[in-house]
Structure formats: structure tokens, C-alpha cells
Amino acid sequence: MTRVLILGANGGLARHTTDMFLKTTDATLTLYLRRAARLKSPDSKRVRIIDGDVLDAVALTAAMKDQDVVYANLAGDMQRQAEAIIEAMHAAGLKRLVFISSMGIYSEVPGERYRSVLDPYRDSAASIETSDLDYTILRPGWFTQERRNDYQVTQKGEPFKGHDVSLNALSTLIVKLCTTRGLHIRQSLGVSNG
Ligand SMILES: NC(=O)c1ccc[n+]([C@@H]2O[C@H](COP(=O)([O-])OP(=O)(O)OC[C@H]3O[C@@H](n4cnc5c(N)ncnc54)[C@H](OP(=O)(O)O)[C@@H]3O)[C@@H](O)[C@H]2O)c1
């Protein structure tokens, strides 16, 4: 049974993935978010909810106690968030991080140039890549509501394949990464529907 800490748990992708964890695994979940009253626990036996900001080092480190995996589903000042996560994981003795970024951070999407709007994604990925954590960075394409859950991945250094990715496919991959020991460790993966 894997213990997963979900940061930014009120995000659209995080909520979708929480449902998938509950439906397809026996993982226990800690949902960490600002203004926690916005979320109701979907399963009080397996889901704990904690009010907190990722930039609050004390609260974040405390939330990491007795966890196996950190799944970060954030937006905004992502480099500061990444630094805070790395520091808290060190303090808590945790190694495994699944971090949601975006396609385009390495100018890897053929025919597309995403400029400064992606800087927080680039900078946070760079911080994580230089850390000693067992990270997997995901660089998804545009999210869709399609029901399909097939996905293809590309490695850093390869051109991004495809364009869109369904939330179902992305959540399927996130759940697999969090619950399968050693999968795609220290890799940054482009993700789209196949
Ligand atoms: N939509 C797309 O097509 C697409 C494509 C590629 C990548 N992405 C990226 O994938 C990521 C996840 O997507 P999403 O739809 O789940 O995003 P989202 O709905 O914007 O969720 C991001 C979450 O991060 C939380 N957050 C921000 N700063 C925080 C902090 N300091 N402490 C705690 N929580 C904090 C926000 O909390 P609050 O609710 O409290 O503000 C929000 O719930 C985003 O970065 C998004 O840009 C999206």
C-alpha cells in the first residue's frame, strides 16, 4: 500500500487523479492544499486533508512524515515551490517525487515556441533535475476530457510527439508512477495520447 502526498490537491488534474487512485489502487492519500475547506474527503478511511501552502516549510515538512511519494500538481511561482519541496523532502528523508510541468520547456515541440510563459516550468524543472531526488517530471500536452487512457511518452532530448492528452491518460500514468517502484526514475517525460 503506497502512501501518496498530493500537493495542490484542488487542481483539476489532481482531483481527477485522486479519483483514479481511489478507484484503481489501495493507496492512502494526503491531500495538501490552501483553503482546505474547499475539499471534502471522498473516503475518510484512505484520504486525509491538510490545509497548507507549499511555501510553508514547517507545514510542508510535517505533511511529508510517513509518506512514500510526493505528487506535485502546482502552478504559479513554481521555482520557489520546487525549491521548497526539495528542501522539505530532504528534511523528511523522502526521495520519490512526481512533478507536473508542461510540454515545451526544452523547445521540444516541433513548430512551437513557448516563451516566458513557461519560465516557471523551465526553472522548476531545472531545480529538480539538479537535485538528488528520484524524480519524474511530466511534460503533458494540452488537457482534454476525452475518456481514452492510452498515452505515449518521449524522453528529454527527443521531439515531443502528439499534442493533446486526456486527463484519464495522464492520471493513469501518474498513478502508475506513484505506485510502481523504480519506474522512470530521474526522467523528464513528454506525455500525449498515442
Ligand atoms: N491545462 C492544460 O492543458 C495544461 C497543459 C500542460 C500543463 N499544464 C499544467 O499542469 C499543472 C496542473 O494542471 P491543473 O489543471 O491541475 O492546474 P490548476 O487547476 O491550476 O491547479 C494548480 C494548483 O496549484 C495550487 N497551488 C499554487 N500555488 C500553491 C502553493 N503555494 N501552495 C499550495 N498549492 C498551490 C493551486 O491552488 P489554489 O487553488 O489554492 O490556487 C491549484 O489548485 C499546471 O501547472 C498546469 O499549468 C496544464
JSON list of C-alpha atoms and ligand atoms in Angstrom, two decimals:
[
{"chain": "A", "resi": 1, "resn": "MET", "atom": "CA", "xyz": [0.00, 0.00, 0.00]},
{"chain": "A", "resi": 2, "resn": "THR", "atom": "CA", "xyz": [1.59, 3.26, -1.14]},
{"chain": "A", "resi": 3, "resn": "ARG", "atom": "CA", "xyz": [1.23, 6.49, 0.83]},
{"chain": "A", "resi": 4, "resn": "VAL", "atom": "CA", "xyz": [0.97, 9.47, -1.51]},
{"chain": "A", "resi": 5, "resn": "LEU", "atom": "CA", "xyz": [1.12, 13.16, -0.61]},
{"chain": "A", "resi": 6, "resn": "ILE", "atom": "CA", "xyz": [-0.66, 15.27, -3.26]},
{"chain": "A", "resi": 7, "resn": "LEU", "atom": "CA", "xyz": [0.41, 18.94, -3.32]},
{"chain": "A", "resi": 8, "resn": "GLY", "atom": "CA", "xyz": [-2.02, 21.42, -4.88]},
{"chain": "A", "resi": 9, "resn": "ALA", "atom": "CA", "xyz": [-4.76, 18.86, -4.39]},
{"chain": "A", "resi": 10, "resn": "ASN", "atom": "CA", "xyz": [-7.57, 21.16, -5.53]},
{"chain": "A", "resi": 11, "resn": "GLY", "atom": "CA", "xyz": [-6.09, 21.43, -9.04]},
{"chain": "A", "resi": 12, "resn": "GLY", "atom": "CA", "xyz": [-8.18, 20.00, -11.84]},
{"chain": "A", "resi": 13, "resn": "LEU", "atom": "CA", "xyz": [-5.66, 17.28, -12.69]},
{"chain": "A", "resi": 14, "resn": "ALA", "atom": "CA", "xyz": [-5.06, 16.47, -9.02]},
{"chain": "A", "resi": 15, "resn": "ARG", "atom": "CA", "xyz": [-8.77, 15.95, -8.39]},
{"chain": "A", "resi": 16, "resn": "HIS", "atom": "CA", "xyz": [-9.04, 13.69, -11.43]},
{"chain": "A", "resi": 17, "resn": "THR", "atom": "CA", "xyz": [-6.01, 11.70, -10.29]},
{"chain": "A", "resi": 18, "resn": "THR", "atom": "CA", "xyz": [-7.32, 11.42, -6.70]},
{"chain": "A", "resi": 19, "resn": "ASP", "atom": "CA", "xyz": [-10.44, 9.72, -8.08]},
{"chain": "A", "resi": 20, "resn": "MET", "atom": "CA", "xyz": [-8.30, 7.36, -10.12]},
{"chain": "A", "resi": 21, "resn": "PHE", "atom": "CA", "xyz": [-6.13, 6.45, -7.12]},
{"chain": "A", "resi": 22, "resn": "LEU", "atom": "CA", "xyz": [-9.25, 5.62, -5.13]},
{"chain": "A", "resi": 23, "resn": "LYS", "atom": "CA", "xyz": [-10.88, 3.60, -7.91]},
{"chain": "A", "resi": 24, "resn": "THR", "atom": "CA", "xyz": [-7.85, 1.63, -9.09]},
{"chain": "A", "resi": 25, "resn": "THR", "atom": "CA", "xyz": [-5.42, 1.23, -6.15]},
{"chain": "A", "resi": 26, "resn": "ASP", "atom": "CA", "xyz": [-5.32, 0.72, -2.40]},
{"chain": "A", "resi": 27, "resn": "ALA", "atom": "CA", "xyz": [-3.04, 3.76, -1.91]},
{"chain": "A", "resi": 28, "resn": "THR", "atom": "CA", "xyz": [-3.68, 6.09, 1.00]},
{"chain": "A", "resi": 29, "resn": "LEU", "atom": "CA", "xyz": [-3.72, 9.77, 0.11]},
{"chain": "A", "resi": 30, "resn": "THR", "atom": "CA", "xyz": [-2.89, 13.01, 1.89]},
{"chain": "A", "resi": 31, "resn": "LEU", "atom": "CA", "xyz": [-4.39, 15.97, 0.08]},
{"chain": "A", "resi": 32, "resn": "TYR", "atom": "CA", "xyz": [-2.44, 19.17, 0.77]},
{"chain": "A", "resi": 33, "resn": "LEU", "atom": "CA", "xyz": [-3.98, 22.43, -0.37]},
{"chain": "A", "resi": 34, "resn": "ARG", "atom": "CA", "xyz": [-4.64, 26.03, 0.52]},
{"chain": "A", "resi": 35, "resn": "ARG", "atom": "CA", "xyz": [-8.11, 26.77, 1.93]},
{"chain": "A", "resi": 36, "resn": "ALA", "atom": "CA", "xyz": [-8.74, 23.10, 2.57]},
{"chain": "A", "resi": 37, "resn": "ALA", "atom": "CA", "xyz": [-12.41, 23.68, 3.38]},
{"chain": "A", "resi": 38, "resn": "ARG", "atom": "CA", "xyz": [-12.96, 23.67, -0.38]},
{"chain": "A", "resi": 39, "resn": "LEU", "atom": "CA", "xyz": [-12.46, 19.88, -0.49]},
{"chain": "A", "resi": 40, "resn": "LYS", "atom": "CA", "xyz": [-14.46, 17.14, 1.16]},
{"chain": "A", "resi": 41, "resn": "SER", "atom": "CA", "xyz": [-12.78, 13.79, 1.81]},
{"chain": "A", "resi": 42, "resn": "PRO", "atom": "CA", "xyz": [-14.13, 11.31, -0.73]},
{"chain": "A", "resi": 43, "resn": "ASP", "atom": "CA", "xyz": [-13.14, 8.40, 1.58]},
{"chain": "A", "resi": 44, "resn": "SER", "atom": "CA", "xyz": [-12.35, 9.14, 5.22]},
{"chain": "A", "resi": 45, "resn": "LYS", "atom": "CA", "xyz": [-10.50, 5.80, 5.69]},
{"chain": "A", "resi": 46, "resn": "ARG", "atom": "CA", "xyz": [-8.00, 6.41, 2.90]},
{"chain": "A", "resi": 47, "resn": "VAL", "atom": "CA", "xyz": [-7.89, 10.19, 2.45]},
{"chain": "A", "resi": 48, "resn": "ARG", "atom": "CA", "xyz": [-6.59, 12.80, 4.86]},
{"chain": "A", "resi": 49, "resn": "ILE", "atom": "CA", "xyz": [-6.86, 16.51, 4.06]},
{"chain": "A", "resi": 50, "resn": "ILE", "atom": "CA", "xyz": [-4.30, 19.07, 5.25]},
{"chain": "A", "resi": 51, "resn": "ASP", "atom": "CA", "xyz": [-4.57, 22.84, 4.93]},
{"chain": "A", "resi": 52, "resn": "GLY", "atom": "CA", "xyz": [-1.25, 24.29, 3.82]},
{"chain": "A", "resi": 53, "resn": "ASP", "atom": "CA", "xyz": [0.79, 26.34, 1.39]},
{"chain": "A", "resi": 54, "resn": "VAL", "atom": "CA", "xyz": [3.70, 24.63, -0.34]},
{"chain": "A", "resi": 55, "resn": "LEU", "atom": "CA", "xyz": [5.85, 27.63, 0.58]},
{"chain": "A", "resi": 56, "resn": "ASP", "atom": "CA", "xyz": [5.25, 26.99, 4.31]},
{"chain": "A", "resi": 57, "resn": "ALA", "atom": "CA", "xyz": [8.33, 24.89, 5.11]},
{"chain": "A", "resi": 58, "resn": "VAL", "atom": "CA", "xyz": [7.16, 23.75, 8.53]},
{"chain": "A", "resi": 59, "resn": "ALA", "atom": "CA", "xyz": [3.71, 22.62, 7.40]},
{"chain": "A", "resi": 60, "resn": "LEU", "atom": "CA", "xyz": [5.09, 21.00, 4.25]},
{"chain": "A", "resi": 61, "resn": "THR", "atom": "CA", "xyz": [7.77, 19.03, 6.10]},
{"chain": "A", "resi": 62, "resn": "ALA", "atom": "CA", "xyz": [5.22, 17.88, 8.68]},
{"chain": "A", "resi": 63, "resn": "ALA", "atom": "CA", "xyz": [2.88, 16.69, 5.90]},
{"chain": "A", "resi": 64, "resn": "MET", "atom": "CA", "xyz": [5.71, 14.61, 4.45]},
{"chain": "A", "resi": 65, "resn": "LYS", "atom": "CA", "xyz": [6.03, 12.48, 7.58]},
{"chain": "A", "resi": 66, "resn": "ASP", "atom": "CA", "xyz": [5.25, 8.80, 6.86]},
{"chain": "A", "resi": 67, "resn": "GLN", "atom": "CA", "xyz": [4.74, 9.29, 3.12]},
{"chain": "A", "resi": 68, "resn": "ASP", "atom": "CA", "xyz": [6.27, 7.24, 0.30]},
{"chain": "A", "resi": 69, "resn": "VAL", "atom": "CA", "xyz": [5.73, 9.51, -2.70]},
{"chain": "A", "resi": 70, "resn": "VAL", "atom": "CA", "xyz": [5.15, 13.22, -3.31]},
{"chain": "A", "resi": 71, "resn": "TYR", "atom": "CA", "xyz": [2.99, 14.12, -6.32]},
{"chain": "A", "resi": 72, "resn": "ALA", "atom": "CA", "xyz": [3.22, 17.87, -7.00]},
{"chain": "A", "resi": 73, "resn": "ASN", "atom": "CA", "xyz": [0.36, 19.36, -9.05]},
{"chain": "A", "resi": 74, "resn": "LEU", "atom": "CA", "xyz": [1.09, 23.07, -8.82]},
{"chain": "A", "resi": 75, "resn": "ALA", "atom": "CA", "xyz": [1.03, 26.35, -10.76]},
{"chain": "A", "resi": 76, "resn": "GLY", "atom": "CA", "xyz": [2.27, 29.90, -10.14]},
{"chain": "A", "resi": 77, "resn": "ASP", "atom": "CA", "xyz": [5.70, 30.51, -8.61]},
{"chain": "A", "resi": 78, "resn": "MET", "atom": "CA", "xyz": [6.87, 27.02, -9.47]},
{"chain": "A", "resi": 79, "resn": "GLN", "atom": "CA", "xyz": [10.57, 27.51, -8.95]},
{"chain": "A", "resi": 80, "resn": "ARG", "atom": "CA", "xyz": [10.11, 28.63, -5.35]},
{"chain": "A", "resi": 81, "resn": "GLN", "atom": "CA", "xyz": [7.66, 25.77, -4.91]},
{"chain": "A", "resi": 82, "resn": "ALA", "atom": "CA", "xyz": [10.16, 23.26, -6.35]},
{"chain": "A", "resi": 83, "resn": "GLU", "atom": "CA", "xyz": [12.93, 24.55, -4.04]},
{"chain": "A", "resi": 84, "resn": "ALA", "atom": "CA", "xyz": [10.58, 24.29, -1.06]},
{"chain": "A", "resi": 85, "resn": "ILE", "atom": "CA", "xyz": [9.61, 20.73, -2.00]},
{"chain": "A", "resi": 86, "resn": "ILE", "atom": "CA", "xyz": [13.24, 19.65, -2.44]},
{"chain": "A", "resi": 87, "resn": "GLU", "atom": "CA", "xyz": [14.19, 21.11, 0.93]},
{"chain": "A", "resi": 88, "resn": "ALA", "atom": "CA", "xyz": [11.22, 19.58, 2.73]},
{"chain": "A", "resi": 89, "resn": "MET", "atom": "CA", "xyz": [11.84, 16.18, 1.13]},
{"chain": "A", "resi": 90, "resn": "HIS", "atom": "CA", "xyz": [15.43, 16.30, 2.34]},
{"chain": "A", "resi": 91, "resn": "ALA", "atom": "CA", "xyz": [14.27, 17.21, 5.83]},
{"chain": "A", "resi": 92, "resn": "ALA", "atom": "CA", "xyz": [11.68, 14.42, 5.82]},
{"chain": "A", "resi": 93, "resn": "GLY", "atom": "CA", "xyz": [14.03, 11.84, 4.29]},
{"chain": "A", "resi": 94, "resn": "LEU", "atom": "CA", "xyz": [11.85, 11.32, 1.20]},
{"chain": "A", "resi": 95, "resn": "LYS", "atom": "CA", "xyz": [13.21, 10.58, -2.29]},
{"chain": "A", "resi": 96, "resn": "ARG", "atom": "CA", "xyz": [10.35, 9.95, -4.73]},
{"chain": "A", "resi": 97, "resn": "LEU", "atom": "CA", "xyz": [8.78, 12.94, -6.50]},
{"chain": "A", "resi": 98, "resn": "VAL", "atom": "CA", "xyz": [6.35, 13.08, -9.43]},
{"chain": "A", "resi": 99, "resn": "PHE", "atom": "CA", "xyz": [6.20, 16.70, -10.62]},
{"chain": "A", "resi": 100, "resn": "ILE", "atom": "CA", "xyz": [3.76, 18.08, -13.21]},
{"chain": "A", "resi": 101, "resn": "SER", "atom": "CA", "xyz": [5.33, 20.51, -15.65]},
{"chain": "A", "resi": 102, "resn": "SER", "atom": "CA", "xyz": [4.36, 21.32, -19.25]},
{"chain": "A", "resi": 103, "resn": "MET", "atom": "CA", "xyz": [5.28, 20.44, -22.79]},
{"chain": "A", "resi": 104, "resn": "GLY", "atom": "CA", "xyz": [7.56, 23.00, -24.41]},
{"chain": "A", "resi": 105, "resn": "ILE", "atom": "CA", "xyz": [10.07, 23.68, -21.62]},
{"chain": "A", "resi": 106, "resn": "TYR", "atom": "CA", "xyz": [13.01, 22.47, -23.71]},
{"chain": "A", "resi": 107, "resn": "SER", "atom": "CA", "xyz": [11.68, 23.89, -27.01]},
{"chain": "A", "resi": 108, "resn": "GLU", "atom": "CA", "xyz": [10.99, 20.26, -27.86]},
{"chain": "A", "resi": 109, "resn": "VAL", "atom": "CA", "xyz": [7.61, 20.74, -29.56]},
{"chain": "A", "resi": 110, "resn": "PRO", "atom": "CA", "xyz": [8.06, 20.80, -33.33]},
{"chain": "A", "resi": 111, "resn": "GLY", "atom": "CA", "xyz": [6.87, 24.09, -34.85]},
{"chain": "A", "resi": 112, "resn": "GLU", "atom": "CA", "xyz": [6.02, 25.70, -31.47]},
{"chain": "A", "resi": 113, "resn": "ARG", "atom": "CA", "xyz": [7.87, 28.30, -29.43]},
{"chain": "A", "resi": 114, "resn": "TYR", "atom": "CA", "xyz": [6.60, 28.80, -25.89]},
{"chain": "A", "resi": 115, "resn": "ARG", "atom": "CA", "xyz": [8.45, 31.75, -24.41]},
{"chain": "A", "resi": 116, "resn": "SER", "atom": "CA", "xyz": [8.39, 33.39, -20.99]},
{"chain": "A", "resi": 117, "resn": "VAL", "atom": "CA", "xyz": [5.03, 31.93, -20.02]},
{"chain": "A", "resi": 118, "resn": "LEU", "atom": "CA", "xyz": [6.89, 28.66, -19.50]},
{"chain": "A", "resi": 119, "resn": "ASP", "atom": "CA", "xyz": [9.76, 30.13, -17.46]},
{"chain": "A", "resi": 120, "resn": "PRO", "atom": "CA", "xyz": [8.34, 28.93, -14.11]},
{"chain": "A", "resi": 121, "resn": "TYR", "atom": "CA", "xyz": [8.04, 25.43, -15.59]},
{"chain": "A", "resi": 122, "resn": "ARG", "atom": "CA", "xyz": [11.58, 25.53, -17.02]},
{"chain": "A", "resi": 123, "resn": "ASP", "atom": "CA", "xyz": [13.15, 26.89, -13.86]},
{"chain": "A", "resi": 124, "resn": "SER", "atom": "CA", "xyz": [11.38, 24.46, -11.54]},
{"chain": "A", "resi": 125, "resn": "ALA", "atom": "CA", "xyz": [12.30, 21.51, -13.77]},
{"chain": "A", "resi": 126, "resn": "ALA", "atom": "CA", "xyz": [15.94, 22.66, -13.75]},
{"chain": "A", "resi": 127, "resn": "SER", "atom": "CA", "xyz": [15.97, 22.78, -9.95]},
{"chain": "A", "resi": 128, "resn": "ILE", "atom": "CA", "xyz": [14.51, 19.31, -9.69]},
{"chain": "A", "resi": 129, "resn": "GLU", "atom": "CA", "xyz": [16.89, 17.89, -12.28]},
{"chain": "A", "resi": 130, "resn": "THR", "atom": "CA", "xyz": [19.88, 19.15, -10.34]},
{"chain": "A", "resi": 131, "resn": "SER", "atom": "CA", "xyz": [18.58, 17.73, -7.06]},
{"chain": "A", "resi": 132, "resn": "ASP", "atom": "CA", "xyz": [19.41, 14.22, -5.84]},
{"chain": "A", "resi": 133, "resn": "LEU", "atom": "CA", "xyz": [15.75, 13.19, -5.73]},
{"chain": "A", "resi": 134, "resn": "ASP", "atom": "CA", "xyz": [14.20, 10.20, -7.54]},
{"chain": "A", "resi": 135, "resn": "TYR", "atom": "CA", "xyz": [12.06, 12.49, -9.65]},
{"chain": "A", "resi": 136, "resn": "THR", "atom": "CA", "xyz": [9.85, 12.01, -12.67]},
{"chain": "A", "resi": 137, "resn": "ILE", "atom": "CA", "xyz": [8.92, 15.28, -14.36]},
{"chain": "A", "resi": 138, "resn": "LEU", "atom": "CA", "xyz": [5.87, 15.04, -16.62]},
{"chain": "A", "resi": 139, "resn": "ARG", "atom": "CA", "xyz": [5.52, 17.42, -19.57]},
{"chain": "A", "resi": 140, "resn": "PRO", "atom": "CA", "xyz": [1.92, 16.92, -20.67]},
{"chain": "A", "resi": 141, "resn": "GLY", "atom": "CA", "xyz": [0.33, 18.27, -23.84]},
{"chain": "A", "resi": 142, "resn": "TRP", "atom": "CA", "xyz": [-2.99, 20.15, -23.72]},
{"chain": "A", "resi": 143, "resn": "PHE", "atom": "CA", "xyz": [-5.50, 18.51, -21.38]},
{"chain": "A", "resi": 144, "resn": "THR", "atom": "CA", "xyz": [-8.75, 17.14, -22.82]},
{"chain": "A", "resi": 145, "resn": "GLN", "atom": "CA", "xyz": [-11.80, 15.46, -21.28]},
{"chain": "A", "resi": 146, "resn": "GLU", "atom": "CA", "xyz": [-11.68, 12.54, -23.71]},
{"chain": "A", "resi": 147, "resn": "ARG", "atom": "CA", "xyz": [-12.30, 9.20, -22.00]},
{"chain": "A", "resi": 148, "resn": "ARG", "atom": "CA", "xyz": [-9.34, 7.43, -23.59]},
{"chain": "A", "resi": 149, "resn": "ASN", "atom": "CA", "xyz": [-6.46, 6.43, -21.32]},
{"chain": "A", "resi": 150, "resn": "ASP", "atom": "CA", "xyz": [-3.76, 5.45, -23.82]},
{"chain": "A", "resi": 151, "resn": "TYR", "atom": "CA", "xyz": [-0.61, 7.54, -23.72]},
{"chain": "A", "resi": 152, "resn": "GLN", "atom": "CA", "xyz": [2.80, 7.81, -25.36]},
{"chain": "A", "resi": 153, "resn": "VAL", "atom": "CA", "xyz": [5.89, 9.27, -23.73]},
{"chain": "A", "resi": 154, "resn": "THR", "atom": "CA", "xyz": [9.01, 10.94, -25.13]},
{"chain": "A", "resi": 155, "resn": "GLN", "atom": "CA", "xyz": [12.28, 11.38, -23.29]},
{"chain": "A", "resi": 156, "resn": "LYS", "atom": "CA", "xyz": [14.16, 14.63, -22.75]},
{"chain": "A", "resi": 157, "resn": "GLY", "atom": "CA", "xyz": [16.19, 15.30, -25.91]},
{"chain": "A", "resi": 158, "resn": "GLU", "atom": "CA", "xyz": [13.52, 13.81, -28.22]},
{"chain": "A", "resi": 159, "resn": "PRO", "atom": "CA", "xyz": [10.94, 15.86, -30.13]},
{"chain": "A", "resi": 160, "resn": "PHE", "atom": "CA", "xyz": [7.54, 15.90, -28.40]},
{"chain": "A", "resi": 161, "resn": "LYS", "atom": "CA", "xyz": [5.07, 13.56, -30.13]},
{"chain": "A", "resi": 162, "resn": "GLY", "atom": "CA", "xyz": [1.37, 14.39, -30.41]},
{"chain": "A", "resi": 163, "resn": "HIS", "atom": "CA", "xyz": [-0.37, 17.45, -28.97]},
{"chain": "A", "resi": 164, "resn": "ASP", "atom": "CA", "xyz": [-3.22, 16.69, -26.55]},
{"chain": "A", "resi": 165, "resn": "VAL", "atom": "CA", "xyz": [-3.53, 14.38, -23.59]},
{"chain": "A", "resi": 166, "resn": "SER", "atom": "CA", "xyz": [-6.73, 13.27, -21.88]},
{"chain": "A", "resi": 167, "resn": "LEU", "atom": "CA", "xyz": [-6.94, 13.69, -18.11]},
{"chain": "A", "resi": 168, "resn": "ASN", "atom": "CA", "xyz": [-7.72, 9.96, -17.97]},
{"chain": "A", "resi": 169, "resn": "ALA", "atom": "CA", "xyz": [-4.44, 9.08, -19.68]},
{"chain": "A", "resi": 170, "resn": "LEU", "atom": "CA", "xyz": [-2.40, 11.47, -17.60]},
{"chain": "A", "resi": 171, "resn": "SER", "atom": "CA", "xyz": [-3.93, 10.26, -14.32]},
{"chain": "A", "resi": 172, "resn": "THR", "atom": "CA", "xyz": [-3.32, 6.66, -15.39]},
{"chain": "A", "resi": 173, "resn": "LEU", "atom": "CA", "xyz": [0.37, 7.43, -15.83]},
{"chain": "A", "resi": 174, "resn": "ILE", "atom": "CA", "xyz": [0.65, 9.42, -12.58]},
{"chain": "A", "resi": 175, "resn": "VAL", "atom": "CA", "xyz": [-0.96, 6.59, -10.59]},
{"chain": "A", "resi": 176, "resn": "LYS", "atom": "CA", "xyz": [1.39, 4.07, -12.21]},
{"chain": "A", "resi": 177, "resn": "LEU", "atom": "CA", "xyz": [4.45, 6.21, -11.44]},
{"chain": "A", "resi": 178, "resn": "CYS", "atom": "CA", "xyz": [3.42, 6.67, -7.82]},
{"chain": "A", "resi": 179, "resn": "THR", "atom": "CA", "xyz": [2.67, 3.00, -7.19]},
{"chain": "A", "resi": 180, "resn": "THR", "atom": "CA", "xyz": [5.41, 1.24, -9.21]},
{"chain": "A", "resi": 181, "resn": "ARG", "atom": "CA", "xyz": [8.81, 1.30, -7.57]},
{"chain": "A", "resi": 182, "resn": "GLY", "atom": "CA", "xyz": [11.66, 2.43, -9.84]},
{"chain": "A", "resi": 183, "resn": "LEU", "atom": "CA", "xyz": [9.56, 3.46, -12.85]},
{"chain": "A", "resi": 184, "resn": "HIS", "atom": "CA", "xyz": [11.02, 6.32, -14.95]},
{"chain": "A", "resi": 185, "resn": "ILE", "atom": "CA", "xyz": [13.33, 7.49, -12.16]},
{"chain": "A", "resi": 186, "resn": "ARG", "atom": "CA", "xyz": [15.28, 10.72, -12.91]},
{"chain": "A", "resi": 187, "resn": "GLN", "atom": "CA", "xyz": [13.47, 11.17, -16.22]},
{"chain": "A", "resi": 188, "resn": "SER", "atom": "CA", "xyz": [11.55, 14.07, -17.75]},
{"chain": "A", "resi": 189, "resn": "LEU", "atom": "CA", "xyz": [8.78, 12.69, -19.96]},
{"chain": "A", "resi": 190, "resn": "GLY", "atom": "CA", "xyz": [6.68, 14.33, -22.65]},
{"chain": "A", "resi": 191, "resn": "VAL", "atom": "CA", "xyz": [3.15, 12.86, -22.49]},
{"chain": "A", "resi": 192, "resn": "SER", "atom": "CA", "xyz": [0.37, 12.84, -25.06]},
{"chain": "A", "resi": 193, "resn": "ASN", "atom": "CA", "xyz": [-2.32, 10.46, -26.26]},
{"chain": "A", "resi": 194, "resn": "GLY", "atom": "CA", "xyz": [-0.87, 7.85, -28.59]},
{"chain": "B", "resi": 1, "resn": "LIG", "atom": "N1", "xyz": [-4.46, 22.64, -18.91]},
{"chain": "B", "resi": 1, "resn": "LIG", "atom": "C1", "xyz": [-3.54, 22.20, -19.77]},
{"chain": "B", "resi": 1, "resn": "LIG", "atom": "O1", "xyz": [-3.84, 21.92, -20.93]},
{"chain": "B", "resi": 1, "resn": "LIG", "atom": "C2", "xyz": [-2.12, 22.01, -19.30]},
{"chain": "B", "resi": 1, "resn": "LIG", "atom": "C3", "xyz": [-1.17, 21.50, -20.17]},
{"chain": "B", "resi": 1, "resn": "LIG", "atom": "C4", "xyz": [0.13, 21.28, -19.70]},
{"chain": "B", "resi": 1, "resn": "LIG", "atom": "C5", "xyz": [0.48, 21.57, -18.39]},
{"chain": "B", "resi": 1, "resn": "LIG", "atom": "N2", "xyz": [-0.49, 22.09, -17.56]},
{"chain": "B", "resi": 1, "resn": "LIG", "atom": "C6", "xyz": [-0.07, 22.40, -16.17]},
{"chain": "B", "resi": 1, "resn": "LIG", "atom": "O2", "xyz": [-0.29, 21.27, -15.35]},
{"chain": "B", "resi": 1, "resn": "LIG", "atom": "C7", "xyz": [-0.39, 21.70, -13.98]},
{"chain": "B", "resi": 1, "resn": "LIG", "atom": "C8", "xyz": [-1.57, 21.01, -13.31]},
{"chain": "B", "resi": 1, "resn": "LIG", "atom": "O3", "xyz": [-2.76, 21.35, -14.01]},
{"chain": "B", "resi": 1, "resn": "LIG", "atom": "P1", "xyz": [-4.13, 21.66, -13.24]},
{"chain": "B", "resi": 1, "resn": "LIG", "atom": "O4", "xyz": [-5.19, 21.80, -14.29]},
{"chain": "B", "resi": 1, "resn": "LIG", "atom": "O5", "xyz": [-4.37, 20.69, -12.14]},
{"chain": "B", "resi": 1, "resn": "LIG", "atom": "O6", "xyz": [-3.78, 23.09, -12.64]},
{"chain": "B", "resi": 1, "resn": "LIG", "atom": "P2", "xyz": [-4.60, 24.00, -11.62]},
{"chain": "B", "resi": 1, "resn": "LIG", "atom": "O7", "xyz": [-6.05, 23.57, -11.62]},
{"chain": "B", "resi": 1, "resn": "LIG", "atom": "O8", "xyz": [-4.27, 25.40, -11.93]},
{"chain": "B", "resi": 1, "resn": "LIG", "atom": "O9", "xyz": [-4.01, 23.57, -10.20]},
{"chain": "B", "resi": 1, "resn": "LIG", "atom": "C9", "xyz": [-2.82, 24.07, -9.69]},
{"chain": "B", "resi": 1, "resn": "LIG", "atom": "C10", "xyz": [-2.97, 24.07, -8.19]},
{"chain": "B", "resi": 1, "resn": "LIG", "atom": "O10", "xyz": [-1.76, 24.57, -7.61]},
{"chain": "B", "resi": 1, "resn": "LIG", "atom": "C11", "xyz": [-2.14, 25.13, -6.39]},
{"chain": "B", "resi": 1, "resn": "LIG", "atom": "N3", "xyz": [-1.11, 25.99, -5.83]},
{"chain": "B", "resi": 1, "resn": "LIG", "atom": "C12", "xyz": [-0.47, 27.04, -6.43]},
{"chain": "B", "resi": 1, "resn": "LIG", "atom": "N4", "xyz": [0.42, 27.59, -5.58]},
{"chain": "B", "resi": 1, "resn": "LIG", "atom": "C13", "xyz": [0.34, 26.86, -4.42]},
{"chain": "B", "resi": 1, "resn": "LIG", "atom": "C14", "xyz": [1.00, 26.93, -3.18]},
{"chain": "B", "resi": 1, "resn": "LIG", "atom": "N5", "xyz": [1.94, 27.86, -2.95]},
{"chain": "B", "resi": 1, "resn": "LIG", "atom": "N6", "xyz": [0.68, 26.03, -2.22]},
{"chain": "B", "resi": 1, "resn": "LIG", "atom": "C15", "xyz": [-0.27, 25.09, -2.44]},
{"chain": "B", "resi": 1, "resn": "LIG", "atom": "N7", "xyz": [-0.94, 24.96, -3.61]},
{"chain": "B", "resi": 1, "resn": "LIG", "atom": "C16", "xyz": [-0.64, 25.85, -4.58]},
{"chain": "B", "resi": 1, "resn": "LIG", "atom": "C17", "xyz": [-3.39, 25.92, -6.72]},
{"chain": "B", "resi": 1, "resn": "LIG", "atom": "O11", "xyz": [-4.07, 26.12, -5.53]},
{"chain": "B", "resi": 1, "resn": "LIG", "atom": "P3", "xyz": [-5.19, 27.25, -5.30]},
{"chain": "B", "resi": 1, "resn": "LIG", "atom": "O12", "xyz": [-6.45, 26.62, -5.80]},
{"chain": "B", "resi": 1, "resn": "LIG", "atom": "O13", "xyz": [-5.14, 27.45, -3.83]},
{"chain": "B", "resi": 1, "resn": "LIG", "atom": "O14", "xyz": [-4.78, 28.47, -6.10]},
{"chain": "B", "resi": 1, "resn": "LIG", "atom": "C18", "xyz": [-4.11, 24.99, -7.70]},
{"chain": "B", "resi": 1, "resn": "LIG", "atom": "O15", "xyz": [-5.09, 24.20, -7.06]},
{"chain": "B", "resi": 1, "resn": "LIG", "atom": "C19", "xyz": [-0.48, 23.22, -14.03]},
{"chain": "B", "resi": 1, "resn": "LIG", "atom": "O16", "xyz": [0.76, 23.80, -13.74]},
{"chain": "B", "resi": 1, "resn": "LIG", "atom": "C20", "xyz": [-0.87, 23.49, -15.48]},
{"chain": "B", "resi": 1, "resn": "LIG", "atom": "O17", "xyz": [-0.48, 24.77, -15.94]},
{"chain": "B", "resi": 1, "resn": "LIG", "atom": "C21", "xyz": [-1.75, 22.30, -17.98]}
]
